mmCIF file of C-alpha atoms in Angstrom:
data_model
loop_
_atom_site.group_PDB
_atom_site.id
_atom_site.type_symbol
_atom_site.label_atom_id
_atom_site.label_comp_id
_atom_site.label_asym_id
_atom_site.label_seq_id
_atom_site.Cartn_x
_atom_site.Cartn_y
_atom_site.Cartn_z
ATOM 1 C CA MET S 1 99.435 114.396 221.557
ATOM 2 C CA GLY S 2 100.867 114.668 225.106
ATOM 3 C CA VAL S 3 99.583 113.427 228.461
ATOM 4 C CA ARG S 4 96.044 114.170 229.582
ATOM 5 C CA ILE S 5 95.682 114.966 233.295
ATOM 6 C CA LEU S 6 92.186 114.463 234.730
ATOM 7 C CA PHE S 7 91.169 116.307 237.895
ATOM 8 C CA LEU S 8 88.458 114.337 239.695
ATOM 9 C CA GLY S 9 86.091 115.341 242.485
ATOM 10 C CA PRO S 10 87.120 118.369 244.557
ATOM 11 C CA LEU S 11 90.451 118.552 242.693
ATOM 12 C CA SER S 12 88.468 119.639 239.641
ATOM 13 C CA ASP S 13 87.028 122.515 241.653
ATOM 14 C CA LEU S 14 90.513 123.546 242.807
ATOM 15 C CA ALA S 15 91.886 123.372 239.266
ATOM 16 C CA GLY S 16 88.921 125.226 237.796
ATOM 17 C CA GLU S 17 88.771 122.640 235.007
ATOM 18 C CA SER S 18 88.321 118.914 234.640
ATOM 19 C CA GLU S 19 91.402 118.186 232.548
ATOM 20 C CA ILE S 20 94.527 119.606 230.930
ATOM 21 C CA GLU S 21 96.967 118.291 228.370
ATOM 22 C CA VAL S 22 100.709 118.597 228.953
ATOM 23 C CA ALA S 23 103.849 117.551 227.102
ATOM 24 C CA ALA S 24 105.088 113.973 227.415
ATOM 25 C CA PRO S 25 106.869 112.321 229.090
ATOM 26 C CA LEU S 26 105.540 113.222 232.533
ATOM 27 C CA ASP S 27 107.057 112.098 235.822
ATOM 28 C CA TRP S 28 106.182 112.917 239.449
ATOM 29 C CA GLU S 29 108.213 116.147 239.583
ATOM 30 C CA GLY S 30 106.845 117.223 236.205
ATOM 31 C CA LEU S 31 103.298 116.617 237.400
ATOM 32 C CA LEU S 32 103.837 118.789 240.475
ATOM 33 C CA GLU S 33 105.173 121.549 238.210
ATOM 34 C CA GLN S 34 102.183 121.351 235.834
ATOM 35 C CA VAL S 35 99.473 121.808 238.469
ATOM 36 C CA ASP S 36 98.893 124.784 240.721
ATOM 37 C CA ALA S 37 100.527 124.903 244.158
ATOM 38 C CA GLU S 38 97.357 124.001 246.069
ATOM 39 C CA ILE S 39 96.788 120.903 243.938
ATOM 40 C CA ALA S 40 100.481 119.956 244.202
ATOM 41 C CA GLN S 41 100.130 120.108 247.997
ATOM 42 C CA GLN S 42 97.068 117.849 247.822
ATOM 43 C CA LEU S 43 98.999 115.376 245.639
ATOM 44 C CA ARG S 44 101.751 115.150 248.241
ATOM 45 C CA GLU S 45 99.181 113.879 250.751
ATOM 46 C CA THR S 46 99.107 110.103 251.138
ATOM 47 C CA ARG S 47 95.321 110.063 250.822
ATOM 48 C CA VAL S 48 95.361 111.312 247.205
ATOM 49 C CA ASN S 49 96.118 108.625 244.622
ATOM 50 C CA ILE S 50 97.237 108.765 241.004
ATOM 51 C CA ALA S 51 96.196 106.411 238.235
ATOM 52 C CA CYS S 52 98.000 106.124 234.927
ATOM 53 C CA GLN S 53 96.227 104.368 232.079
ATOM 54 C CA GLY S 54 93.532 103.133 234.476
ATOM 55 C CA ARG S 55 95.902 101.597 237.031
ATOM 56 C CA VAL S 56 96.325 103.135 240.474
ATOM 57 C CA LEU S 57 100.023 103.544 241.206
ATOM 58 C CA ALA S 58 101.251 101.903 244.406
ATOM 59 C CA ASP S 59 104.039 104.515 244.455
ATOM 60 C CA LYS S 60 102.785 107.719 242.860
ATOM 61 C CA THR S 61 106.308 109.143 242.777
ATOM 62 C CA ALA S 62 107.109 106.423 240.197
ATOM 63 C CA LEU S 63 104.801 108.091 237.649
ATOM 64 C CA ASP S 64 106.101 107.626 234.101
ATOM 65 C CA ALA S 65 103.386 108.786 231.711
ATOM 66 C CA GLN S 66 104.138 108.700 227.995
ATOM 67 C CA ASP S 67 102.617 110.299 224.919
ATOM 68 C CA GLY S 68 98.909 109.449 224.725
ATOM 69 C CA ASP S 69 98.620 108.359 228.381
ATOM 70 C CA GLU S 70 95.900 109.527 230.741
ATOM 71 C CA VAL S 71 96.769 110.422 234.348
ATOM 72 C CA ALA S 72 93.857 110.677 236.793
ATOM 73 C CA LEU S 73 94.224 112.487 240.109
ATOM 74 C CA LEU S 74 92.051 110.624 242.603
ATOM 75 C CA PRO S 75 90.927 112.416 245.758
ATOM 76 C CA PRO S 76 89.861 110.353 248.765
ATOM 77 C CA VAL S 77 86.462 108.793 248.416
ATOM 78 C CA SER S 78 83.884 109.394 251.090
ATOM 79 C CA GLY S 79 80.455 108.046 251.277
ATOM 80 C CA GLY S 80 77.923 106.221 253.258
ATOM 81 C CA GLN S 81 74.265 105.503 253.235
ATOM 82 C CA ALA S 82 71.940 108.102 251.829
#
């Protein structure tokens, strides 16, 4: 089954796909190894968050995704009035 990594927003454009599946378990270092260097650099930025199983991690380096988990890479949200 593995861990499903979802690339959201502009991270999807950088990855060239919206999701990948990787072997479990998956920790912070493993995540950085599974994505391309440009995405890994983005993940190191404090403004990019990670959610595991729908919960945003307060400390993304504490990622501990297990078989069947979903990890979402959350770029900063921008917006305003249209």
